[in-house]
Amino acid sequence: MKPSDLEDTLQRLGFTENSIVEIIMLTKNPDGTNNLAPMGVIKKDDHLEVRPFTTSHTYSNLTQNNIASLNITDDPFLFLKTAFKHEIETETIISELSFEGSDATIIAEKTEENTFSSSQASVILRPKRVVIHNDSPTVYTRGRAMAIEAIIHATRVPVY
């Protein structure tokens, strides 16, 4: 995919400059099994930034393997079962670097790694390919949901 096509596709999916969107990242564990983890991702210029905790499997996997996939979904159950994978016993069907229920998958390559804080790294990912799995995928952003909640709340506040 040409860089301009990738940029257009990311924009259509809902990525905007310097905004955080929520995805489910798939990385490979050293034994070849899959690791799924909800993660915020920030679009900056022609790359994406994630900030995993340095104690996480995701971070460890990214230090050993430069390929990851960012899976787009707005399904709360997928976020729940990947965030609490040890408490919720359900099978996730995985094909290559995407999983069942994902609306789109961005295959990305790690190009840089820096320290973000004492507990988090900043990992720069360069999108290489986007695979669309359904007709109208859109990223989930908490900012959009919070804006709607703020508007609704404002209608309930008495005017002084």
mmCIF file of N, CA and C in Angstrom, residues 17-124:
data_model
loop_
_atom_site.group_PDB
_atom_site.id
_atom_site.type_symbol
_atom_site.label_atom_id
_atom_site.label_comp_id
_atom_site.label_asym_id
_atom_site.label_seq_id
_atom_site.Cartn_x
_atom_site.Cartn_y
_atom_site.Cartn_z
ATOM 1 N N GLU A 17 -5.053 13.561 13.771
ATOM 2 C CA GLU A 17 -3.748 13.938 14.302
ATOM 3 C C GLU A 17 -3.807 14.213 15.811
ATOM 4 N N ASN A 18 -2.938 13.558 16.562
ATOM 5 C CA ASN A 18 -2.748 13.744 18.008
ATOM 6 C C ASN A 18 -3.941 13.341 18.870
ATOM 7 N N SER A 19 -4.889 12.616 18.319
ATOM 8 C CA SER A 19 -6.019 12.117 19.111
ATOM 9 C C SER A 19 -5.765 10.668 19.493
ATOM 10 N N ILE A 20 -6.246 10.295 20.668
ATOM 11 C CA ILE A 20 -6.091 8.915 21.135
ATOM 12 C C ILE A 20 -7.321 8.121 20.725
ATOM 13 N N VAL A 21 -7.092 6.995 20.074
ATOM 14 C CA VAL A 21 -8.172 6.061 19.774
ATOM 15 C C VAL A 21 -7.848 4.739 20.456
ATOM 16 N N GLU A 22 -8.863 3.961 20.715
ATOM 17 C CA GLU A 22 -8.686 2.691 21.418
ATOM 18 C C GLU A 22 -8.743 1.540 20.422
ATOM 19 N N ILE A 23 -7.764 0.665 20.523
ATOM 20 C CA ILE A 23 -7.684 -0.500 19.637
ATOM 21 C C ILE A 23 -7.348 -1.724 20.495
ATOM 22 N N ILE A 24 -7.334 -2.880 19.876
ATOM 23 C CA ILE A 24 -6.843 -4.087 20.548
ATOM 24 C C ILE A 24 -5.601 -4.529 19.787
ATOM 25 N N MET A 25 -4.464 -4.470 20.481
ATOM 26 C CA MET A 25 -3.193 -4.807 19.847
ATOM 27 C C MET A 25 -2.919 -6.290 19.975
ATOM 28 N N LEU A 26 -2.474 -6.872 18.877
ATOM 29 C CA LEU A 26 -2.075 -8.273 18.869
ATOM 30 C C LEU A 26 -0.568 -8.319 18.634
ATOM 31 N N THR A 27 0.143 -8.947 19.574
ATOM 32 C CA THR A 27 1.578 -9.191 19.429
ATOM 33 C C THR A 27 1.816 -10.680 19.643
ATOM 34 N N LYS A 28 2.963 -11.140 19.210
ATOM 35 C CA LYS A 28 3.318 -12.554 19.366
ATOM 36 C C LYS A 28 4.208 -12.734 20.588
ATOM 37 N N ASN A 29 3.831 -13.689 21.448
ATOM 38 C CA ASN A 29 4.655 -14.071 22.590
ATOM 39 C C ASN A 29 5.866 -14.861 22.088
ATOM 40 N N PRO A 30 6.926 -14.959 22.900
ATOM 41 C CA PRO A 30 8.120 -15.707 22.478
ATOM 42 C C PRO A 30 7.834 -17.156 22.077
ATOM 43 N N ASP A 31 6.802 -17.772 22.683
ATOM 44 C CA ASP A 31 6.481 -19.166 22.350
ATOM 45 C C ASP A 31 5.576 -19.286 21.117
ATOM 46 N N GLY A 32 5.282 -18.154 20.465
ATOM 47 C CA GLY A 32 4.467 -18.172 19.254
ATOM 48 C C GLY A 32 2.982 -17.973 19.484
ATOM 49 N N THR A 33 2.544 -17.987 20.749
ATOM 50 C CA THR A 33 1.135 -17.740 21.035
ATOM 51 C C THR A 33 0.847 -16.248 20.891
ATOM 52 N N ASN A 34 -0.427 -15.927 20.882
ATOM 53 C CA ASN A 34 -0.849 -14.541 20.674
ATOM 54 C C ASN A 34 -1.108 -13.832 21.988
ATOM 55 N N ASN A 35 -0.820 -12.559 22.008
ATOM 56 C CA ASN A 35 -1.139 -11.697 23.138
ATOM 57 C C ASN A 35 -2.045 -10.583 22.623
ATOM 58 N N LEU A 36 -3.236 -10.487 23.185
ATOM 59 C CA LEU A 36 -4.186 -9.440 22.829
ATOM 60 C C LEU A 36 -4.319 -8.485 24.004
ATOM 61 N N ALA A 37 -4.262 -7.177 23.732
ATOM 62 C CA ALA A 37 -4.364 -6.197 24.808
ATOM 63 C C ALA A 37 -4.983 -4.901 24.292
ATOM 64 N N PRO A 38 -5.989 -4.380 25.007
ATOM 65 C CA PRO A 38 -6.516 -3.062 24.649
ATOM 66 C C PRO A 38 -5.414 -2.017 24.824
ATOM 67 N N MET A 39 -5.402 -1.048 23.946
ATOM 68 C CA MET A 39 -4.327 -0.056 23.986
ATOM 69 C C MET A 39 -4.800 1.223 23.313
ATOM 70 N N GLY A 40 -4.398 2.351 23.863
ATOM 71 C CA GLY A 40 -4.625 3.627 23.202
ATOM 72 C C GLY A 40 -3.529 3.844 22.177
ATOM 73 N N VAL A 41 -3.880 4.452 21.064
ATOM 74 C CA VAL A 41 -2.890 4.739 20.019
ATOM 75 C C VAL A 41 -3.097 6.174 19.534
ATOM 76 N N ILE A 42 -1.990 6.857 19.305
ATOM 77 C CA ILE A 42 -2.019 8.254 18.886
ATOM 78 C C ILE A 42 -1.424 8.353 17.482
ATOM 79 N N LYS A 43 -2.142 9.004 16.581
ATOM 80 C CA LYS A 43 -1.606 9.237 15.234
ATOM 81 C C LYS A 43 -0.775 10.509 15.264
ATOM 82 N N LYS A 44 0.457 10.397 14.800
ATOM 83 C CA LYS A 44 1.355 11.553 14.704
ATOM 84 C C LYS A 44 2.040 11.502 13.348
ATOM 85 N N ASP A 45 1.727 12.475 12.514
ATOM 86 C CA ASP A 45 2.285 12.527 11.160
ATOM 87 C C ASP A 45 2.015 11.208 10.433
ATOM 88 N N ASP A 46 3.083 10.526 10.010
ATOM 89 C CA ASP A 46 2.912 9.296 9.233
ATOM 90 C C ASP A 46 3.093 8.036 10.070
ATOM 91 N N HIS A 47 3.022 8.183 11.391
ATOM 92 C CA HIS A 47 3.205 7.004 12.241
ATOM 93 C C HIS A 47 2.178 6.992 13.371
ATOM 94 N N LEU A 48 2.174 5.895 14.107
ATOM 95 C CA LEU A 48 1.288 5.712 15.252
ATOM 96 C C LEU A 48 2.157 5.477 16.478
ATOM 97 N N GLU A 49 1.716 5.996 17.614
ATOM 98 C CA GLU A 49 2.468 5.822 18.857
ATOM 99 C C GLU A 49 1.605 5.089 19.876
ATOM 100 N N VAL A 50 2.189 4.090 20.515
ATOM 101 C CA VAL A 50 1.552 3.416 21.647
ATOM 102 C C VAL A 50 2.472 3.575 22.847
ATOM 103 N N ARG A 51 1.879 3.514 24.034
ATOM 104 C CA ARG A 51 2.657 3.708 25.257
ATOM 105 C C ARG A 51 2.398 2.573 26.248
ATOM 106 N N PRO A 52 2.905 1.394 25.934
ATOM 107 C CA PRO A 52 2.669 0.254 26.829
ATOM 108 C C PRO A 52 3.477 0.375 28.122
ATOM 109 N N PHE A 53 2.952 -0.221 29.170
ATOM 110 C CA PHE A 53 3.707 -0.315 30.417
ATOM 111 C C PHE A 53 4.877 -1.256 30.187
ATOM 112 N N THR A 54 6.018 -0.908 30.733
ATOM 113 C CA THR A 54 7.231 -1.694 30.482
ATOM 114 C C THR A 54 7.193 -3.058 31.160
ATOM 115 N N THR A 55 6.238 -3.272 32.054
ATOM 116 C CA THR A 55 6.088 -4.572 32.710
ATOM 117 C C THR A 55 5.108 -5.483 31.964
ATOM 118 N N SER A 56 4.532 -5.005 30.866
ATOM 119 C CA SER A 56 3.489 -5.769 30.171
ATOM 120 C C SER A 56 4.069 -6.748 29.155
ATOM 121 N N HIS A 57 3.271 -7.764 28.846
ATOM 122 C CA HIS A 57 3.631 -8.713 27.787
ATOM 123 C C HIS A 57 3.721 -7.994 26.441
ATOM 124 N N THR A 58 2.828 -7.039 26.237
ATOM 125 C CA THR A 58 2.837 -6.297 24.976
ATOM 126 C C THR A 58 4.187 -5.621 24.761
ATOM 127 N N TYR A 59 4.685 -4.941 25.776
ATOM 128 C CA TYR A 59 5.979 -4.263 25.652
ATOM 129 C C TYR A 59 7.095 -5.272 25.406
ATOM 130 N N SER A 60 7.100 -6.329 26.183
ATOM 131 C CA SER A 60 8.126 -7.357 26.019
ATOM 132 C C SER A 60 8.107 -7.920 24.599
ATOM 133 N N ASN A 61 6.909 -8.176 24.090
ATOM 134 C CA ASN A 61 6.785 -8.715 22.734
ATOM 135 C C ASN A 61 7.270 -7.718 21.683
ATOM 136 N N LEU A 62 6.971 -6.440 21.887
ATOM 137 C CA LEU A 62 7.404 -5.422 20.927
ATOM 138 C C LEU A 62 8.918 -5.237 20.926
ATOM 139 N N THR A 63 9.571 -5.540 22.046
ATOM 140 C CA THR A 63 11.034 -5.429 22.068
ATOM 141 C C THR A 63 11.684 -6.596 21.330
ATOM 142 N N GLN A 64 10.960 -7.718 21.216
ATOM 143 C CA GLN A 64 11.518 -8.913 20.581
ATOM 144 C C GLN A 64 11.066 -9.108 19.137
ATOM 145 N N ASN A 65 9.944 -8.504 18.778
ATOM 146 C CA ASN A 65 9.380 -8.689 17.443
ATOM 147 C C ASN A 65 8.868 -7.335 16.969
ATOM 148 N N ASN A 66 9.265 -6.923 15.804
ATOM 149 C CA ASN A 66 8.914 -5.585 15.320
ATOM 150 C C ASN A 66 7.536 -5.480 14.682
ATOM 151 N N ILE A 67 6.812 -6.588 14.571
ATOM 152 C CA ILE A 67 5.506 -6.565 13.908
ATOM 153 C C ILE A 67 4.391 -6.693 14.944
ATOM 154 N N ALA A 68 3.363 -5.859 14.762
ATOM 155 C CA ALA A 68 2.179 -5.917 15.623
ATOM 156 C C ALA A 68 0.975 -5.580 14.754
ATOM 157 N N SER A 69 -0.197 -5.931 15.236
ATOM 158 C CA SER A 69 -1.398 -5.509 14.526
ATOM 159 C C SER A 69 -2.287 -4.739 15.482
ATOM 160 N N LEU A 70 -2.906 -3.715 14.941
ATOM 161 C CA LEU A 70 -3.826 -2.872 15.687
ATOM 162 C C LEU A 70 -5.208 -3.178 15.143
ATOM 163 N N ASN A 71 -6.032 -3.782 15.972
ATOM 164 C CA ASN A 71 -7.347 -4.240 15.540
ATOM 165 C C ASN A 71 -8.410 -3.259 16.002
ATOM 166 N N ILE A 72 -9.206 -2.824 15.049
ATOM 167 C CA ILE A 72 -10.222 -1.812 15.304
ATOM 168 C C ILE A 72 -11.561 -2.488 15.534
ATOM 169 N N THR A 73 -12.199 -2.086 16.631
ATOM 170 C CA THR A 73 -13.535 -2.574 16.959
ATOM 171 C C THR A 73 -14.169 -1.587 17.928
ATOM 172 N N ASP A 74 -15.490 -1.574 17.961
ATOM 173 C CA ASP A 74 -16.179 -0.814 18.999
ATOM 174 C C ASP A 74 -17.029 -1.758 19.857
ATOM 175 N N ASP A 75 -16.714 -3.039 19.802
ATOM 176 C CA ASP A 75 -17.430 -4.065 20.561
ATOM 177 C C ASP A 75 -16.902 -4.104 21.996
ATOM 178 N N PRO A 76 -17.717 -3.682 22.978
ATOM 179 C CA PRO A 76 -17.248 -3.655 24.367
ATOM 180 C C PRO A 76 -16.820 -5.029 24.879
ATOM 181 N N PHE A 77 -17.473 -6.096 24.401
ATOM 182 C CA PHE A 77 -17.117 -7.431 24.890
ATOM 183 C C PHE A 77 -15.704 -7.816 24.470
ATOM 184 N N LEU A 78 -15.289 -7.425 23.263
ATOM 185 C CA LEU A 78 -13.923 -7.730 22.825
ATOM 186 C C LEU A 78 -12.898 -7.002 23.695
ATOM 187 N N PHE A 79 -13.188 -5.761 24.061
ATOM 188 C CA PHE A 79 -12.293 -5.043 24.972
ATOM 189 C C PHE A 79 -12.277 -5.727 26.342
ATOM 190 N N LEU A 80 -13.453 -6.141 26.814
ATOM 191 C CA LEU A 80 -13.553 -6.806 28.118
ATOM 192 C C LEU A 80 -12.752 -8.097 28.146
ATOM 193 N N LYS A 81 -12.956 -8.957 27.161
ATOM 194 C CA LYS A 81 -12.293 -10.263 27.224
ATOM 195 C C LYS A 81 -10.801 -10.186 26.938
ATOM 196 N N THR A 82 -10.330 -9.137 26.258
ATOM 197 C CA THR A 82 -8.882 -9.007 26.064
ATOM 198 C C THR A 82 -8.221 -8.286 27.232
ATOM 199 N N ALA A 83 -8.965 -7.447 27.934
ATOM 200 C CA ALA A 83 -8.413 -6.775 29.119
ATOM 201 C C ALA A 83 -8.360 -7.725 30.308
ATOM 202 N N PHE A 84 -9.362 -8.592 30.427
ATOM 203 C CA PHE A 84 -9.454 -9.511 31.566
ATOM 204 C C PHE A 84 -9.381 -10.953 31.082
ATOM 205 N N LYS A 85 -8.402 -11.234 30.256
ATOM 206 C CA LYS A 85 -8.299 -12.559 29.621
ATOM 207 C C LYS A 85 -8.117 -13.691 30.612
ATOM 208 N N HIS A 86 -7.586 -13.404 31.793
ATOM 209 C CA HIS A 86 -7.375 -14.461 32.785
ATOM 210 C C HIS A 86 -8.651 -14.754 33.577
ATOM 211 N N GLU A 87 -9.596 -13.808 33.583
ATOM 212 C CA GLU A 87 -10.837 -13.997 34.326
ATOM 213 C C GLU A 87 -11.992 -14.470 33.450
ATOM 214 N N ILE A 88 -11.911 -14.204 32.163
ATOM 215 C CA ILE A 88 -13.007 -14.538 31.252
ATOM 216 C C ILE A 88 -12.545 -15.646 30.317
ATOM 217 N N GLU A 89 -13.188 -16.770 30.420
ATOM 218 C CA GLU A 89 -12.805 -17.937 29.617
ATOM 219 C C GLU A 89 -13.630 -17.986 28.338
ATOM 220 N N THR A 90 -13.124 -17.386 27.286
ATOM 221 C CA THR A 90 -13.740 -17.519 25.967
ATOM 222 C C THR A 90 -12.617 -17.663 24.953
ATOM 223 N N GLU A 91 -12.914 -18.336 23.891
ATOM 224 C CA GLU A 91 -11.903 -18.542 22.856
ATOM 225 C C GLU A 91 -11.966 -17.403 21.849
ATOM 226 N N THR A 92 -10.821 -16.883 21.497
ATOM 227 C CA THR A 92 -10.734 -15.872 20.455
ATOM 228 C C THR A 92 -10.110 -16.526 19.232
ATOM 229 N N ILE A 93 -10.835 -16.496 18.134
ATOM 230 C CA ILE A 93 -10.330 -17.109 16.905
ATOM 231 C C ILE A 93 -9.440 -16.099 16.196
ATOM 232 N N ILE A 94 -8.189 -16.489 16.003
ATOM 233 C CA ILE A 94 -7.201 -15.589 15.424
ATOM 234 C C ILE A 94 -6.725 -16.140 14.089
ATOM 235 N N SER A 95 -6.685 -15.257 13.106
ATOM 236 C CA SER A 95 -6.203 -15.606 11.774
ATOM 237 C C SER A 95 -5.118 -14.601 11.405
ATOM 238 N N GLU A 96 -3.929 -15.076 11.167
ATOM 239 C CA GLU A 96 -2.766 -14.233 10.902
ATOM 240 C C GLU A 96 -2.633 -13.235 12.049
ATOM 241 N N LEU A 97 -2.809 -11.945 11.783
ATOM 242 C CA LEU A 97 -2.661 -10.939 12.836
ATOM 243 C C LEU A 97 -3.966 -10.216 13.142
ATOM 244 N N SER A 98 -5.093 -10.813 12.765
ATOM 245 C CA SER A 98 -6.380 -10.227 13.119
ATOM 246 C C SER A 98 -7.189 -11.274 13.866
ATOM 247 N N PHE A 99 -8.293 -10.851 14.456
ATOM 248 C CA PHE A 99 -9.110 -11.813 15.192
ATOM 249 C C PHE A 99 -10.580 -11.594 14.893
ATOM 250 N N GLU A 100 -11.348 -12.640 15.156
ATOM 251 C CA GLU A 100 -12.780 -12.617 14.884
ATOM 252 C C GLU A 100 -13.434 -11.475 15.654
ATOM 253 N N GLY A 101 -14.198 -10.666 14.950
ATOM 254 C CA GLY A 101 -14.877 -9.537 15.565
ATOM 255 C C GLY A 101 -14.195 -8.209 15.286
ATOM 256 N N SER A 102 -12.971 -8.265 14.810
ATOM 257 C CA SER A 102 -12.253 -7.040 14.458
ATOM 258 C C SER A 102 -12.856 -6.466 13.176
ATOM 259 N N ASP A 103 -13.095 -5.151 13.159
ATOM 260 C CA ASP A 103 -13.671 -4.507 11.979
ATOM 261 C C ASP A 103 -12.618 -4.172 10.928
ATOM 262 N N ALA A 104 -11.398 -3.924 11.381
ATOM 263 C CA ALA A 104 -10.271 -3.646 10.484
ATOM 264 C C ALA A 104 -8.989 -3.944 11.244
ATOM 265 N N THR A 105 -7.932 -4.235 10.510
ATOM 266 C CA THR A 105 -6.638 -4.549 11.116
ATOM 267 C C THR A 105 -5.558 -3.735 10.423
ATOM 268 N N ILE A 106 -4.738 -3.083 11.228
ATOM 269 C CA ILE A 106 -3.586 -2.350 10.712
ATOM 270 C C ILE A 106 -2.347 -3.154 11.073
ATOM 271 N N ILE A 107 -1.626 -3.616 10.076
ATOM 272 C CA ILE A 107 -0.359 -4.308 10.304
ATOM 273 C C ILE A 107 0.706 -3.215 10.361
ATOM 274 N N ALA A 108 1.482 -3.200 11.437
ATOM 275 C CA ALA A 108 2.461 -2.132 11.634
ATOM 276 C C ALA A 108 3.809 -2.700 12.053
ATOM 277 N N GLU A 109 4.836 -1.927 11.771
ATOM 278 C CA GLU A 109 6.200 -2.307 12.115
ATOM 279 C C GLU A 109 6.779 -1.291 13.101
ATOM 280 N N LYS A 110 7.396 -1.807 14.159
ATOM 281 C CA LYS A 110 8.038 -0.923 15.136
ATOM 282 C C LYS A 110 9.276 -0.312 14.497
ATOM 283 N N THR A 111 9.381 1.017 14.586
ATOM 284 C CA THR A 111 10.543 1.693 14.013
ATOM 285 C C THR A 111 11.386 2.404 15.061
ATOM 286 N N GLU A 112 10.803 2.614 16.237
ATOM 287 C CA GLU A 112 11.521 3.372 17.258
ATOM 288 C C GLU A 112 10.927 3.068 18.627
ATOM 289 N N GLU A 113 11.753 3.215 19.635
ATOM 290 C CA GLU A 113 11.302 3.001 21.015
ATOM 291 C C GLU A 113 12.029 3.990 21.914
ATOM 292 N N ASN A 114 11.266 4.667 22.769
ATOM 293 C CA ASN A 114 11.831 5.640 23.702
ATOM 294 C C ASN A 114 11.177 5.471 25.062
ATOM 295 N N THR A 115 11.724 6.138 26.056
ATOM 296 C CA THR A 115 11.115 6.160 27.380
ATOM 297 C C THR A 115 10.059 7.254 27.398
ATOM 298 N N PHE A 116 8.850 6.914 27.841
ATOM 299 C CA PHE A 116 7.797 7.916 27.994
ATOM 300 C C PHE A 116 7.734 8.397 29.438
ATOM 301 N N SER A 117 7.793 7.440 30.378
ATOM 302 C CA SER A 117 7.793 7.756 31.808
ATOM 303 C C SER A 117 8.551 6.647 32.516
ATOM 304 N N SER A 118 8.584 6.711 33.835
ATOM 305 C CA SER A 118 9.304 5.672 34.580
ATOM 306 C C SER A 118 8.654 4.302 34.424
ATOM 307 N N SER A 119 7.385 4.270 34.014
ATOM 308 C CA SER A 119 6.698 2.982 33.887
ATOM 309 C C SER A 119 6.211 2.669 32.473
ATOM 310 N N GLN A 120 6.349 3.612 31.550
ATOM 311 C CA GLN A 120 5.843 3.405 30.198
ATOM 312 C C GLN A 120 6.894 3.731 29.147
ATOM 313 N N ALA A 121 6.807 3.002 28.046
ATOM 314 C CA ALA A 121 7.648 3.278 26.881
ATOM 315 C C ALA A 121 6.798 3.987 25.827
ATOM 316 N N SER A 122 7.460 4.650 24.931
ATOM 317 C CA SER A 122 6.819 5.205 23.745
ATOM 318 C C SER A 122 7.319 4.374 22.569
ATOM 319 N N VAL A 123 6.410 3.678 21.908
ATOM 320 C CA VAL A 123 6.786 2.819 20.787
ATOM 321 C C VAL A 123 6.163 3.401 19.519
ATOM 322 N N ILE A 124 7.009 3.664 18.545
ATOM 323 C CA ILE A 124 6.564 4.227 17.274
ATOM 324 C C ILE A 124 6.349 3.089 16.283
#
